[in-house]
Amino acid sequence: VCSSDLQKSTPVFRQMGIQVLHPIIGLNAVWQSFTKFDFSIFDNLFARLLYLHPEAFFLPRVILDPPDWWKEENSNELVVPAIPIDMSDRKRFHTPRVNPEGGWRWGLYTDEPSLGSDLWQRDTKHAYRQFLRYYENSPLKSRKIGRASCRERV
């Protein structure tokens, strides 16, 4: 079951006999610099979910969002919208925010890296490899049945 608020819904899923949880987690939340990663937010999330549902298995969806530091250091790699975006006179569909549960970014962002950027592709591969090392060596690896990755906004 996929949810952005699994801590509230996991007890219900457990009562229903659902064992596979699909937490959404953001690479941006753990990628502190090009060489520094802190996966404790993911460890804490998985531990809390396992506490709520000891029989659960995890199939996390990893959102490949850029951290703010990357966008600041590589502003020339960001997409420039073809039409100027002026949101001053209308409400956004989703106000940008970081989900506290898995750290993924939600909302309409206007400062996204170009998917055609060689630098973004290189750096994202590097960060995703770090995630895979963490994930494959996790003490909870017996509870993890796979992973999915995606880039939500293009």
C-alpha positions as CSV (number, residue, x, y, z in Angstrom):
1,V,0.0,0.0,0.0
2,C,1.4,3.4,-1.0
3,S,0.7,6.3,1.3
4,S,2.3,9.6,2.1
5,D,1.1,9.3,5.8
6,L,1.9,5.7,6.6
7,Q,2.4,6.3,10.3
8,K,-1.4,7.0,10.6
9,S,-2.6,4.4,8.2
10,T,-0.2,1.5,9.0
11,P,-2.3,0.3,12.0
12,V,-5.4,0.1,9.7
13,F,-3.4,-1.7,7.0
14,R,-2.2,-4.2,9.6
15,Q,-5.8,-4.9,10.7
16,M,-6.7,-5.5,7.1
17,G,-3.8,-8.0,6.7
18,I,-1.9,-5.8,4.3
19,Q,1.8,-6.5,4.7
20,V,3.6,-4.6,1.9
21,L,4.0,-0.9,2.6
22,H,5.2,1.5,0.0
23,P,6.7,4.5,1.8
24,I,7.6,7.5,-0.3
25,I,11.1,8.8,0.5
26,G,13.0,11.8,-0.9
27,L,16.7,11.5,-1.8
28,N,16.9,15.3,-1.2
29,A,16.3,14.7,2.6
30,V,19.5,12.7,3.1
31,W,21.8,14.2,0.5
32,Q,23.6,16.9,2.5
33,S,26.5,17.6,0.2
34,F,28.0,15.8,-2.8
35,T,29.9,13.4,-0.5
36,K,27.8,13.5,2.7
37,F,24.6,11.5,3.3
38,D,22.6,11.0,6.4
39,F,20.1,8.2,6.1
40,S,18.8,8.4,9.7
41,I,15.5,9.9,8.6
42,F,14.9,6.7,6.5
43,D,16.1,4.5,9.4
44,N,13.7,6.2,11.8
45,L,10.8,6.0,9.3
46,F,11.3,2.2,8.7
47,A,11.7,1.6,12.4
48,R,8.5,3.4,13.3
49,L,6.6,1.6,10.6
50,L,8.0,-1.7,11.8
51,Y,7.0,-0.9,15.3
52,L,3.4,-0.3,14.2
53,H,3.4,-3.4,12.0
54,P,6.0,-6.0,12.9
55,E,5.0,-8.2,9.9
56,A,5.4,-5.4,7.3
57,F,7.6,-5.6,4.3
58,F,8.9,-2.4,2.6
59,L,8.9,-1.4,-1.1
60,P,9.9,2.2,-0.9
61,R,9.5,4.7,-3.7
62,V,12.6,6.9,-3.9
63,I,11.9,10.3,-5.3
64,L,15.0,11.7,-7.0
65,D,14.5,15.3,-6.0
66,P,17.5,17.7,-5.8
67,P,18.5,19.1,-2.5
68,D,18.4,22.9,-2.1
69,W,22.2,23.1,-1.9
70,W,22.5,21.4,-5.3
71,K,20.1,23.8,-7.0
72,E,22.0,26.8,-5.4
73,E,25.4,25.5,-6.6
74,N,24.1,24.6,-10.1
75,S,21.6,27.2,-10.9
76,N,22.6,27.1,-14.6
77,E,21.4,23.5,-14.8
78,L,17.8,24.4,-13.8
79,V,14.9,24.4,-16.2
80,V,13.9,27.9,-17.5
81,P,10.1,27.8,-18.0
82,A,9.0,28.8,-21.5
83,I,6.2,30.9,-20.1
84,P,6.9,33.2,-17.2
85,I,5.4,31.8,-14.0
86,D,3.6,34.5,-11.9
87,M,1.8,32.9,-9.1
88,S,1.1,36.2,-7.3
89,D,-2.5,36.5,-8.4
90,R,-3.6,32.9,-8.0
91,K,-3.2,30.1,-5.5
92,R,-0.9,27.2,-6.2
93,F,-2.4,23.7,-6.5
94,H,0.0,22.5,-3.9
95,T,2.1,24.9,-1.8
96,P,5.7,23.5,-1.9
97,R,6.7,21.7,1.2
98,V,8.8,18.9,2.5
99,N,6.9,15.9,3.8
100,P,8.1,15.2,7.3
101,E,7.6,11.5,7.1
102,G,9.9,10.6,4.2
103,G,11.6,13.9,3.4
104,W,10.2,14.1,-0.2
105,R,9.3,17.4,-1.7
106,W,5.7,18.0,-2.6
107,G,4.2,20.9,-4.6
108,L,4.8,23.0,-7.6
109,Y,8.4,24.0,-7.8
110,T,9.8,26.3,-10.4
111,D,13.4,25.6,-9.8
112,E,14.0,22.0,-11.1
113,P,17.1,20.6,-12.8
114,S,16.9,19.9,-16.4
115,L,16.6,16.1,-17.1
116,G,18.9,16.7,-20.0
117,S,21.6,18.1,-17.7
118,D,24.7,15.9,-17.8
119,L,25.7,17.2,-14.4
120,W,22.3,16.4,-12.9
121,Q,22.4,13.0,-14.4
122,R,25.9,12.3,-13.1
123,D,25.2,13.7,-9.6
124,T,21.9,11.9,-9.3
125,K,23.5,8.6,-10.3
126,H,26.1,9.2,-7.6
127,A,23.5,9.9,-4.9
128,Y,21.3,7.0,-6.0
129,R,24.3,4.6,-5.7
130,Q,24.9,5.9,-2.2
131,F,21.2,5.2,-1.4
132,L,21.5,1.6,-2.8
133,R,24.6,0.9,-0.7
134,Y,22.7,2.1,2.4
135,Y,19.6,0.2,1.4
136,E,21.3,-3.1,0.6
137,N,23.3,-3.0,3.8
138,S,20.5,-2.0,6.1
139,P,19.8,-4.0,9.2
140,L,16.2,-4.2,8.1
141,K,17.1,-5.7,4.7
142,S,15.1,-8.8,5.5
143,R,12.0,-6.6,5.6
144,K,12.7,-4.9,2.3
145,I,11.5,-6.6,-0.8
146,G,12.6,-4.1,-3.4
147,R,12.6,-0.4,-4.3
148,A,11.3,1.9,-7.0
149,S,12.7,5.2,-8.1
150,C,11.2,8.1,-10.0
151,R,11.5,11.7,-10.8
152,E,8.0,13.2,-10.1
153,R,8.4,16.5,-11.8
154,V,9.8,17.0,-15.3
